[in-house]
Structures are given as structure tokens and as C-alpha cells.
Amino acid sequence: MPQRRLVTGRSQEPRRRFAEELRQLRLAKGDSLRQLGERLGWDWSLFGKMENGETLGGPEVVQALDQYYGTPGLLLALWELARADRTQFREQYRQYMALEAEAVSLWHFAVSVLPGLLQTPEYAREILAAGGLRGDELQQQVDARMGSRDLLEGDDAPQFRTILSEAVLRTRLRDAGAWREQLEHLAEVSERPGLTIHVLPFSAGPYGLDSTDVWFLRMPDGRTVAYTENAYRGELIEEYGAVERLQRAYDAVRDMAMSPAESRKFILRMLEEVSCDPLP
């Protein structure tokens, strides 16, 4: 049977497809983002974020866009599929968390944000708030993240190794005091037995894991599963070949990273640089 060809050439991933359709319809209409905002009565930056995939927006704005573009129900249907895809992401994450609780070792690589297992409460709060959480939901997620740190406590804690891109440590919190506290926590945990921190410096150049965070979970039965995640979706990977390819990329990155001793010195140097004054 001949391979099926895509008719439109557009993405089959729901969130990306939704963003692509928004952009195509606006361009076909001849509107700038600012003009679109003025005509529909919303801040034009919202439409920019929707077209970049940073947010889905709410149903009311999507319905207004359907009416404006003369596409009754089309965008709302795509929006619902994109929302369902986010639900699937949460389900994949729940599966990952269940496996994490059983793992005998955890290996991790961070592109831009510290892993939750190493975050302080204020770091977690600022990161989660930047993702749009507010009020009780924000507090619940901060509490949950702090509770997850217990995984690394006790005699039966899994071995944990993380490679932090230098970008992670260069992206400071707005509150200098909170950032100092986070760096102090990293320096402290870096001395714990069974916990290893590497820093991948900018000078290492391009590397094979530059677009996503990745976790490797070694299970009691000897198999390894991987979990990759970016800001909008996560994927649990259990197929041996795919996990093996990711592990080879991880090993190459680890070879370019600083040793644990060098990495701790790097964190301590950054701690010395932190001013007590808040960032502007």
C-alpha cells in the first residue's frame, strides 16, 4: 500500500495545529496582531501567545475568532482537541510519577529549569506562577513539589544524577534572596551520598539534548524507561530502541559536562556573585 501523503502539510500535533491555523487565518485576513486585538477587543499579545503555542486561550476568545474569520466551530473544535492533548500529557505524567516511585535510580538532564526534586519552595512558586498557576492551585502544586523531594530522603532513596545546562543556573529568580537560598540548597545536596550534580557549561558547544528535559528511570526488573518533557507536553518512552538512542545522547552530554567536584565549585562561585539586592 502506498504511503499516505498529508494533504495540507500542517502539523498533526493538536496544540501546534491549533496555533498554525490561527496564524494562517490571520495572515489570510491581512491583519497584524495589533489590528486583530483592536477589532476583537482583546490585548493583541494574547493572540501572539496563542499563535506561538504559549497558551490556548479561553473558549470565549476562540469563539470570537471563529465568528471573525467565518469558520463557525472549526477553531473551537481544534481548541478542544488541543485541550484534550494537554489532558493526555497529565495522564502520561501520572504514569511517569508511578514509575518514579518504584525506580532504583534516576538520571536527568535539565535544559532551562531545575528538576522539581531539587527546587526550594520559592523557586517552585516562581516557576509555576510563570506557567500561569494562581491562588490555591499554585499553592497546591508548590506543596506537591515539596512533598516529592522526600523521594531522595532515607536509606532506600534511589540514586539520583542530574546534568544541569549552565542556562539553568544563569536564569535567576527575581528575588535575589530566594535565588541565594536555591543555590545554597544545590550546594548542600551536592554533597549528599547517592546524589550527583553535573553542570554542562556553555563552552561545551552544541549538544544532542538541547530542546527537552529528559529522565531515565531504572526499574527494579532491570529495564529503563525514559520521559521527555517540554513546556507543553510530555512523553513516556518505553520502547528499548528509542530509550537506547536517548541514553547514548545523554552519555555524550555527560562526557562534556563538568565533574561533580567542578560543578559544586561552579555553584559556589555563582553563590558568591549573588547580590542581596532584588533584580530590577
PDB file of C-alpha atoms in Angstrom:
ATOM      1  CA  MET A   1       0.000   0.000   0.000  1.00  0.00           C
ATOM      2  CA  PRO A   2       1.485   3.389  -0.955  1.00  0.00           C
ATOM      3  CA  GLN A   3       2.383   5.680   1.934  1.00  0.00           C
ATOM      4  CA  ARG A   4      -0.370   8.126   2.778  1.00  0.00           C
ATOM      5  CA  ARG A   5       0.511  11.701   1.977  1.00  0.00           C
ATOM      6  CA  LEU A   6      -0.505  14.645   4.121  1.00  0.00           C
ATOM      7  CA  VAL A   7      -2.814  16.956   2.196  1.00  0.00           C
ATOM      8  CA  THR A   8      -2.102  20.246   3.957  1.00  0.00           C
ATOM      9  CA  GLY A   9       1.442  19.684   5.136  1.00  0.00           C
ATOM     10  CA  ARG A  10       0.480  21.148   8.511  1.00  0.00           C
ATOM     11  CA  SER A  11       1.232  19.652  11.894  1.00  0.00           C
ATOM     12  CA  GLN A  12      -0.752  16.659  13.149  1.00  0.00           C
ATOM     13  CA  GLU A  13       0.068  17.574  16.776  1.00  0.00           C
ATOM     14  CA  PRO A  14      -3.104  19.197  18.204  1.00  0.00           C
ATOM     15  CA  ARG A  15      -1.578  22.179  20.016  1.00  0.00           C
ATOM     16  CA  ARG A  16       0.742  23.052  17.162  1.00  0.00           C
ATOM     17  CA  ARG A  17      -2.016  22.606  14.572  1.00  0.00           C
ATOM     18  CA  PHE A  18      -4.281  24.953  16.512  1.00  0.00           C
ATOM     19  CA  ALA A  19      -1.535  27.601  16.603  1.00  0.00           C
ATOM     20  CA  GLU A  20      -0.810  27.145  12.883  1.00  0.00           C
ATOM     21  CA  GLU A  21      -4.468  27.585  11.927  1.00  0.00           C
ATOM     22  CA  LEU A  22      -4.727  30.767  13.968  1.00  0.00           C
ATOM     23  CA  ARG A  23      -1.731  32.254  12.212  1.00  0.00           C
ATOM     24  CA  GLN A  24      -2.834  31.178   8.724  1.00  0.00           C
ATOM     25  CA  LEU A  25      -6.313  32.628   9.170  1.00  0.00           C
ATOM     26  CA  ARG A  26      -4.972  35.942  10.444  1.00  0.00           C
ATOM     27  CA  LEU A  27      -2.480  36.264   7.603  1.00  0.00           C
ATOM     28  CA  ALA A  28      -5.168  35.410   5.055  1.00  0.00           C
ATOM     29  CA  LYS A  29      -7.290  38.195   6.547  1.00  0.00           C
ATOM     30  CA  GLY A  30      -4.388  40.622   6.241  1.00  0.00           C
ATOM     31  CA  ASP A  31      -4.415  41.630   9.914  1.00  0.00           C
ATOM     32  CA  SER A  32      -1.470  42.333  12.154  1.00  0.00           C
ATOM     33  CA  LEU A  33      -1.678  41.041  15.712  1.00  0.00           C
ATOM     34  CA  ARG A  34      -2.307  44.578  16.923  1.00  0.00           C
ATOM     35  CA  GLN A  35      -5.129  45.092  14.415  1.00  0.00           C
ATOM     36  CA  LEU A  36      -6.702  41.792  15.439  1.00  0.00           C
ATOM     37  CA  GLY A  37      -6.618  42.843  19.081  1.00  0.00           C
ATOM     38  CA  GLU A  38      -8.241  46.180  18.312  1.00  0.00           C
ATOM     39  CA  ARG A  39     -11.032  44.597  16.270  1.00  0.00           C
ATOM     40  CA  LEU A  40     -11.895  41.902  18.794  1.00  0.00           C
ATOM     41  CA  GLY A  41     -11.268  43.871  21.971  1.00  0.00           C
ATOM     42  CA  TRP A  42      -8.526  41.685  23.468  1.00  0.00           C
ATOM     43  CA  ASP A  43      -4.906  42.538  24.184  1.00  0.00           C
ATOM     44  CA  TRP A  44      -3.060  41.736  20.962  1.00  0.00           C
ATOM     45  CA  SER A  45      -0.271  39.991  22.894  1.00  0.00           C
ATOM     46  CA  LEU A  46      -2.755  37.218  23.794  1.00  0.00           C
ATOM     47  CA  PHE A  47      -3.139  36.356  20.110  1.00  0.00           C
ATOM     48  CA  GLY A  48       0.642  36.342  19.711  1.00  0.00           C
ATOM     49  CA  LYS A  49       0.991  33.865  22.563  1.00  0.00           C
ATOM     50  CA  MET A  50      -1.745  31.676  21.084  1.00  0.00           C
ATOM     51  CA  GLU A  51      -0.013  31.639  17.689  1.00  0.00           C
ATOM     52  CA  ASN A  52       3.324  30.798  19.328  1.00  0.00           C
ATOM     53  CA  GLY A  53       1.782  27.908  21.263  1.00  0.00           C
ATOM     54  CA  GLU A  54       2.418  29.554  24.643  1.00  0.00           C
ATOM     55  CA  THR A  55      -1.252  29.442  25.596  1.00  0.00           C
ATOM     56  CA  LEU A  56      -4.511  28.059  24.217  1.00  0.00           C
ATOM     57  CA  GLY A  57      -6.653  30.973  25.362  1.00  0.00           C
ATOM     58  CA  GLY A  58     -10.192  30.533  26.659  1.00  0.00           C
ATOM     59  CA  PRO A  59     -13.299  29.296  24.807  1.00  0.00           C
ATOM     60  CA  GLU A  60     -14.765  32.786  24.605  1.00  0.00           C
ATOM     61  CA  VAL A  61     -11.827  34.216  22.667  1.00  0.00           C
ATOM     62  CA  VAL A  62     -11.747  31.155  20.384  1.00  0.00           C
ATOM     63  CA  GLN A  63     -15.473  31.542  19.642  1.00  0.00           C
ATOM     64  CA  ALA A  64     -14.886  35.221  18.847  1.00  0.00           C
ATOM     65  CA  LEU A  65     -12.130  34.244  16.424  1.00  0.00           C
ATOM     66  CA  ASP A  66     -14.391  31.651  14.770  1.00  0.00           C
ATOM     67  CA  GLN A  67     -17.012  34.342  14.237  1.00  0.00           C
ATOM     68  CA  TYR A  68     -14.499  36.901  12.973  1.00  0.00           C
ATOM     69  CA  TYR A  69     -12.883  34.531  10.479  1.00  0.00           C
ATOM     70  CA  GLY A  70     -16.159  32.969   9.349  1.00  0.00           C
ATOM     71  CA  THR A  71     -15.123  29.478  10.473  1.00  0.00           C
ATOM     72  CA  PRO A  72     -18.060  28.509  12.704  1.00  0.00           C
ATOM     73  CA  GLY A  73     -16.953  25.800  15.121  1.00  0.00           C
ATOM     74  CA  LEU A  74     -13.649  24.981  13.387  1.00  0.00           C
ATOM     75  CA  LEU A  75     -11.292  26.747  15.771  1.00  0.00           C
ATOM     76  CA  LEU A  76     -13.325  25.706  18.795  1.00  0.00           C
ATOM     77  CA  ALA A  77     -13.053  22.063  17.713  1.00  0.00           C
ATOM     78  CA  LEU A  78      -9.281  22.393  17.280  1.00  0.00           C
ATOM     79  CA  TRP A  79      -9.084  24.114  20.670  1.00  0.00           C
ATOM     80  CA  GLU A  80     -10.937  21.211  22.300  1.00  0.00           C
ATOM     81  CA  LEU A  81      -8.535  18.696  20.706  1.00  0.00           C
ATOM     82  CA  ALA A  82      -5.571  20.728  21.927  1.00  0.00           C
ATOM     83  CA  ARG A  83      -7.056  20.799  25.443  1.00  0.00           C
ATOM     84  CA  ALA A  84      -7.585  17.037  25.314  1.00  0.00           C
ATOM     85  CA  ASP A  85      -3.945  16.655  24.296  1.00  0.00           C
ATOM     86  CA  ARG A  86      -2.994  18.533  27.449  1.00  0.00           C
ATOM     87  CA  THR A  87      -5.133  16.083  29.444  1.00  0.00           C
ATOM     88  CA  GLN A  88      -3.208  13.245  27.810  1.00  0.00           C
ATOM     89  CA  PHE A  89       0.015  14.965  28.900  1.00  0.00           C
ATOM     90  CA  ARG A  90      -1.208  14.911  32.503  1.00  0.00           C
ATOM     91  CA  GLU A  91      -2.041  11.210  32.204  1.00  0.00           C
ATOM     92  CA  GLN A  92       1.435  10.459  30.838  1.00  0.00           C
ATOM     93  CA  TYR A  93       2.901  12.424  33.746  1.00  0.00           C
ATOM     94  CA  ARG A  94       0.842  10.425  36.253  1.00  0.00           C
ATOM     95  CA  GLN A  95       2.201   7.217  34.735  1.00  0.00           C
ATOM     96  CA  TYR A  96       5.709   8.613  34.997  1.00  0.00           C
ATOM     97  CA  MET A  97       5.206   9.540  38.679  1.00  0.00           C
ATOM     98  CA  ALA A  98       4.055   5.988  39.482  1.00  0.00           C
ATOM     99  CA  LEU A  99       7.202   4.592  37.852  1.00  0.00           C
ATOM    100  CA  GLU A 100       9.405   7.178  39.562  1.00  0.00           C
ATOM    101  CA  ALA A 101       8.201   5.981  42.966  1.00  0.00           C
ATOM    102  CA  GLU A 102       9.474   2.465  42.144  1.00  0.00           C
ATOM    103  CA  ALA A 103      12.731   3.369  40.393  1.00  0.00           C
ATOM    104  CA  VAL A 104      16.076   2.323  41.849  1.00  0.00           C
ATOM    105  CA  SER A 105      17.942   5.117  40.049  1.00  0.00           C
ATOM    106  CA  LEU A 106      17.038   8.382  38.320  1.00  0.00           C
ATOM    107  CA  TRP A 107      19.146  10.112  35.686  1.00  0.00           C
ATOM    108  CA  HIS A 108      18.092  13.538  34.473  1.00  0.00           C
ATOM    109  CA  PHE A 109      19.071  16.356  32.123  1.00  0.00           C
ATOM    110  CA  ALA A 110      17.750  19.911  32.508  1.00  0.00           C
ATOM    111  CA  VAL A 111      17.639  22.434  29.661  1.00  0.00           C
ATOM    112  CA  SER A 112      16.402  25.558  31.461  1.00  0.00           C
ATOM    113  CA  VAL A 113      14.715  24.735  34.796  1.00  0.00           C
ATOM    114  CA  LEU A 114      15.908  22.850  37.859  1.00  0.00           C
ATOM    115  CA  PRO A 115      14.248  19.472  38.445  1.00  0.00           C
ATOM    116  CA  GLY A 116      11.436  19.599  40.987  1.00  0.00           C
ATOM    117  CA  LEU A 117      13.363  17.215  43.258  1.00  0.00           C
ATOM    118  CA  LEU A 118      15.977  19.951  43.811  1.00  0.00           C
ATOM    119  CA  GLN A 119      13.741  23.024  43.955  1.00  0.00           C
ATOM    120  CA  THR A 120      13.185  25.213  47.003  1.00  0.00           C
ATOM    121  CA  PRO A 121       9.607  26.393  47.735  1.00  0.00           C
ATOM    122  CA  GLU A 122      10.190  29.905  46.382  1.00  0.00           C
ATOM    123  CA  TYR A 123      11.866  28.637  43.225  1.00  0.00           C
ATOM    124  CA  ALA A 124       8.945  26.284  42.618  1.00  0.00           C
ATOM    125  CA  ARG A 125       6.459  29.079  43.271  1.00  0.00           C
ATOM    126  CA  GLU A 126       8.031  31.465  40.768  1.00  0.00           C
ATOM    127  CA  ILE A 127       8.414  28.803  38.069  1.00  0.00           C
ATOM    128  CA  LEU A 128       4.837  27.550  38.486  1.00  0.00           C
ATOM    129  CA  ALA A 129       3.432  31.091  38.565  1.00  0.00           C
ATOM    130  CA  ALA A 130       5.289  31.853  35.317  1.00  0.00           C
ATOM    131  CA  GLY A 131       3.393  28.895  33.842  1.00  0.00           C
ATOM    132  CA  GLY A 132       0.065  30.518  34.696  1.00  0.00           C
ATOM    133  CA  LEU A 133      -0.891  28.954  38.038  1.00  0.00           C
ATOM    134  CA  ARG A 134      -2.519  31.217  40.606  1.00  0.00           C
ATOM    135  CA  GLY A 135      -4.123  31.106  44.063  1.00  0.00           C
ATOM    136  CA  ASP A 136      -4.996  27.787  45.673  1.00  0.00           C
ATOM    137  CA  GLU A 137      -3.926  25.767  42.640  1.00  0.00           C
ATOM    138  CA  LEU A 138      -0.476  27.366  42.761  1.00  0.00           C
ATOM    139  CA  GLN A 139      -0.086  26.595  46.462  1.00  0.00           C
ATOM    140  CA  GLN A 140      -1.251  23.017  45.960  1.00  0.00           C
ATOM    141  CA  GLN A 141       1.335  22.468  43.239  1.00  0.00           C
ATOM    142  CA  VAL A 142       4.117  24.020  45.328  1.00  0.00           C
ATOM    143  CA  ASP A 143       3.180  21.757  48.253  1.00  0.00           C
ATOM    144  CA  ALA A 144       3.089  18.714  45.961  1.00  0.00           C
ATOM    145  CA  ARG A 145       6.502  19.560  44.551  1.00  0.00           C
ATOM    146  CA  MET A 146       7.993  19.959  48.009  1.00  0.00           C
ATOM    147  CA  GLY A 147       6.463  16.635  49.024  1.00  0.00           C
ATOM    148  CA  SER A 148       8.105  14.938  46.052  1.00  0.00           C
ATOM    149  CA  ARG A 149      11.554  15.840  47.424  1.00  0.00           C
ATOM    150  CA  ASP A 150      11.032  13.158  50.066  1.00  0.00           C
ATOM    151  CA  LEU A 151      11.838  10.647  47.327  1.00  0.00           C
ATOM    152  CA  LEU A 152      15.535  11.479  47.772  1.00  0.00           C
ATOM    153  CA  GLU A 153      15.461  11.098  51.559  1.00  0.00           C
ATOM    154  CA  GLY A 154      16.205   7.954  53.578  1.00  0.00           C
ATOM    155  CA  ASP A 155      18.386   4.894  53.221  1.00  0.00           C
ATOM    156  CA  ASP A 156      16.285   3.424  50.410  1.00  0.00           C
ATOM    157  CA  ALA A 157      16.323   6.587  48.255  1.00  0.00           C
ATOM    158  CA  PRO A 158      17.114   5.946  44.579  1.00  0.00           C
ATOM    159  CA  GLN A 159      20.465   7.019  43.160  1.00  0.00           C
ATOM    160  CA  PHE A 160      19.957  10.418  41.509  1.00  0.00           C
ATOM    161  CA  ARG A 161      22.125  12.094  38.873  1.00  0.00           C
ATOM    162  CA  THR A 162      21.305  15.343  37.090  1.00  0.00           C
ATOM    163  CA  ILE A 163      23.118  17.297  34.398  1.00  0.00           C
ATOM    164  CA  LEU A 164      22.207  20.975  34.509  1.00  0.00           C
ATOM    165  CA  SER A 165      22.757  23.129  31.456  1.00  0.00           C
ATOM    166  CA  GLU A 166      24.566  26.307  32.503  1.00  0.00           C
ATOM    167  CA  ALA A 167      21.453  28.156  31.309  1.00  0.00           C
ATOM    168  CA  VAL A 168      19.586  26.667  34.278  1.00  0.00           C
ATOM    169  CA  LEU A 169      21.966  28.360  36.686  1.00  0.00           C
ATOM    170  CA  ARG A 170      22.096  31.619  34.745  1.00  0.00           C
ATOM    171  CA  THR A 171      18.312  32.047  34.829  1.00  0.00           C
ATOM    172  CA  ARG A 172      17.972  33.755  38.198  1.00  0.00           C
ATOM    173  CA  LEU A 173      14.831  34.324  40.201  1.00  0.00           C
ATOM    174  CA  ARG A 174      13.599  37.896  40.508  1.00  0.00           C
ATOM    175  CA  ASP A 175      14.028  37.734  44.277  1.00  0.00           C
ATOM    176  CA  ALA A 176      17.794  37.685  44.941  1.00  0.00           C
ATOM    177  CA  GLY A 177      17.272  36.255  48.434  1.00  0.00           C
ATOM    178  CA  ALA A 178      15.187  33.374  47.070  1.00  0.00           C
ATOM    179  CA  TRP A 179      17.803  32.730  44.388  1.00  0.00           C
ATOM    180  CA  ARG A 180      20.565  32.653  47.010  1.00  0.00           C
ATOM    181  CA  GLU A 181      18.525  30.150  49.015  1.00  0.00           C
ATOM    182  CA  GLN A 182      18.135  27.953  45.924  1.00  0.00           C
ATOM    183  CA  LEU A 183      21.870  27.992  45.172  1.00  0.00           C
ATOM    184  CA  GLU A 184      22.663  27.207  48.826  1.00  0.00           C
ATOM    185  CA  HIS A 185      20.290  24.241  48.632  1.00  0.00           C
ATOM    186  CA  LEU A 186      22.043  22.966  45.480  1.00  0.00           C
ATOM    187  CA  ALA A 187      25.428  23.292  47.128  1.00  0.00           C
ATOM    188  CA  GLU A 188      24.161  21.398  50.172  1.00  0.00           C
ATOM    189  CA  VAL A 189      22.556  18.491  48.328  1.00  0.00           C
ATOM    190  CA  SER A 190      25.565  18.141  46.010  1.00  0.00           C
ATOM    191  CA  GLU A 191      27.453  16.669  48.976  1.00  0.00           C
ATOM    192  CA  ARG A 192      24.873  14.007  49.749  1.00  0.00           C
ATOM    193  CA  PRO A 193      25.811  10.403  49.028  1.00  0.00           C
ATOM    194  CA  GLY A 194      23.864   8.958  46.128  1.00  0.00           C
ATOM    195  CA  LEU A 195      23.153  12.394  44.618  1.00  0.00           C
ATOM    196  CA  THR A 196      25.333  13.690  41.778  1.00  0.00           C
ATOM    197  CA  ILE A 197      25.152  17.076  40.058  1.00  0.00           C
ATOM    198  CA  HIS A 198      26.977  17.933  36.827  1.00  0.00           C
ATOM    199  CA  VAL A 199      26.997  21.345  35.134  1.00  0.00           C
ATOM    200  CA  LEU A 200      27.163  21.460  31.344  1.00  0.00           C
ATOM    201  CA  PRO A 201      28.967  24.744  30.538  1.00  0.00           C
ATOM    202  CA  PHE A 202      28.131  26.975  27.600  1.00  0.00           C
ATOM    203  CA  SER A 203      31.671  26.328  26.359  1.00  0.00           C
ATOM    204  CA  ALA A 204      30.708  22.701  25.612  1.00  0.00           C
ATOM    205  CA  GLY A 205      29.005  23.971  22.462  1.00  0.00           C
ATOM    206  CA  PRO A 206      26.051  22.265  20.722  1.00  0.00           C
ATOM    207  CA  TYR A 207      24.824  19.008  22.179  1.00  0.00           C
ATOM    208  CA  GLY A 208      22.219  16.366  21.400  1.00  0.00           C
ATOM    209  CA  LEU A 209      19.660  17.148  24.109  1.00  0.00           C
ATOM    210  CA  ASP A 210      19.253  20.878  23.571  1.00  0.00           C
ATOM    211  CA  SER A 211      15.471  21.025  23.228  1.00  0.00           C
ATOM    212  CA  THR A 212      13.945  18.994  26.024  1.00  0.00           C
ATOM    213  CA  ASP A 213      14.324  17.767  29.583  1.00  0.00           C
ATOM    214  CA  VAL A 214      14.764  14.020  29.858  1.00  0.00           C
ATOM    215  CA  TRP A 215      14.546  11.497  32.696  1.00  0.00           C
ATOM    216  CA  PHE A 216      15.797   7.900  32.756  1.00  0.00           C
ATOM    217  CA  LEU A 217      14.248   5.584  35.335  1.00  0.00           C
ATOM    218  CA  ARG A 218      15.993   2.320  36.115  1.00  0.00           C
ATOM    219  CA  MET A 219      13.330  -0.078  37.347  1.00  0.00           C
ATOM    220  CA  PRO A 220      13.719  -2.968  39.825  1.00  0.00           C
ATOM    221  CA  ASP A 221      13.326  -5.509  36.992  1.00  0.00           C
ATOM    222  CA  GLY A 222      16.360  -4.037  35.195  1.00  0.00           C
ATOM    223  CA  ARG A 223      14.560  -2.209  32.380  1.00  0.00           C
ATOM    224  CA  THR A 224      14.954   1.522  31.790  1.00  0.00           C
ATOM    225  CA  VAL A 225      12.153   3.876  30.760  1.00  0.00           C
ATOM    226  CA  ALA A 226      12.548   7.474  29.645  1.00  0.00           C
ATOM    227  CA  TYR A 227      10.357  10.516  29.998  1.00  0.00           C
ATOM    228  CA  THR A 228      10.861  13.642  27.895  1.00  0.00           C
ATOM    229  CA  GLU A 229       9.147  16.910  28.633  1.00  0.00           C
ATOM    230  CA  ASN A 230       8.978  20.475  27.382  1.00  0.00           C
ATOM    231  CA  ALA A 231       6.700  23.334  28.399  1.00  0.00           C
ATOM    232  CA  TYR A 232       3.661  21.918  26.596  1.00  0.00           C
ATOM    233  CA  ARG A 233       3.817  18.152  26.538  1.00  0.00           C
ATOM    234  CA  GLY A 234       5.499  15.086  27.968  1.00  0.00           C
ATOM    235  CA  GLU A 235       6.087  11.629  26.552  1.00  0.00           C
ATOM    236  CA  LEU A 236       6.732   8.376  28.360  1.00  0.00           C
ATOM    237  CA  ILE A 237       9.095   6.207  26.283  1.00  0.00           C
ATOM    238  CA  GLU A 238       9.386   2.500  26.999  1.00  0.00           C
ATOM    239  CA  GLU A 239      10.459   1.049  23.627  1.00  0.00           C
ATOM    240  CA  TYR A 240      14.009  -0.287  24.018  1.00  0.00           C
ATOM    241  CA  GLY A 241      15.485   1.194  20.834  1.00  0.00           C
ATOM    242  CA  ALA A 242      14.171   4.700  21.500  1.00  0.00           C
ATOM    243  CA  VAL A 243      15.390   4.629  25.120  1.00  0.00           C
ATOM    244  CA  GLU A 244      18.804   3.379  23.978  1.00  0.00           C
ATOM    245  CA  ARG A 245      19.180   6.270  21.490  1.00  0.00           C
ATOM    246  CA  LEU A 246      18.324   8.799  24.190  1.00  0.00           C
ATOM    247  CA  GLN A 247      20.796   7.184  26.580  1.00  0.00           C
ATOM    248  CA  ARG A 248      23.595   7.466  24.029  1.00  0.00           C
ATOM    249  CA  ALA A 249      22.824  11.176  23.654  1.00  0.00           C
ATOM    250  CA  TYR A 250      22.778  11.534  27.451  1.00  0.00           C
ATOM    251  CA  ASP A 251      26.140   9.788  27.793  1.00  0.00           C
ATOM    252  CA  ALA A 252      27.652  12.149  25.213  1.00  0.00           C
ATOM    253  CA  VAL A 253      26.343  15.165  27.148  1.00  0.00           C
ATOM    254  CA  ARG A 254      27.713  13.778  30.429  1.00  0.00           C
ATOM    255  CA  ASP A 255      31.135  13.420  28.802  1.00  0.00           C
ATOM    256  CA  MET A 256      31.075  17.165  28.014  1.00  0.00           C
ATOM    257  CA  ALA A 257      29.884  18.212  31.482  1.00  0.00           C
ATOM    258  CA  MET A 258      31.991  19.243  34.480  1.00  0.00           C
ATOM    259  CA  SER A 259      32.863  16.658  37.091  1.00  0.00           C
ATOM    260  CA  PRO A 260      30.774  16.664  40.298  1.00  0.00           C
ATOM    261  CA  ALA A 261      33.603  18.451  42.172  1.00  0.00           C
ATOM    262  CA  GLU A 262      33.999  21.084  39.443  1.00  0.00           C
ATOM    263  CA  SER A 263      30.228  21.510  39.277  1.00  0.00           C
ATOM    264  CA  ARG A 264      29.987  22.175  43.018  1.00  0.00           C
ATOM    265  CA  LYS A 265      32.730  24.810  42.737  1.00  0.00           C
ATOM    266  CA  PHE A 266      30.810  26.403  39.867  1.00  0.00           C
ATOM    267  CA  ILE A 267      27.648  26.605  42.020  1.00  0.00           C
ATOM    268  CA  LEU A 268      29.620  28.102  44.920  1.00  0.00           C
ATOM    269  CA  ARG A 269      31.139  30.746  42.601  1.00  0.00           C
ATOM    270  CA  MET A 270      27.666  31.676  41.431  1.00  0.00           C
ATOM    271  CA  LEU A 271      26.555  31.926  45.041  1.00  0.00           C
ATOM    272  CA  GLU A 272      29.332  34.434  45.717  1.00  0.00           C
ATOM    273  CA  GLU A 273      28.113  36.550  42.805  1.00  0.00           C
ATOM    274  CA  VAL A 274      24.533  36.841  44.054  1.00  0.00           C
ATOM    275  CA  SER A 275      23.718  40.287  45.387  1.00  0.00           C
ATOM    276  CA  CYS A 276      21.350  40.732  48.302  1.00  0.00           C
ATOM    277  CA  ASP A 277      19.562  43.393  46.253  1.00  0.00           C
ATOM    278  CA  PRO A 278      16.471  42.357  44.232  1.00  0.00           C
ATOM    279  CA  LEU A 279      16.802  42.098  40.489  1.00  0.00           C
ATOM    280  CA  PRO A 280      15.414  45.093  38.560  1.00  0.00           C
TER     281      PRO A 280
END
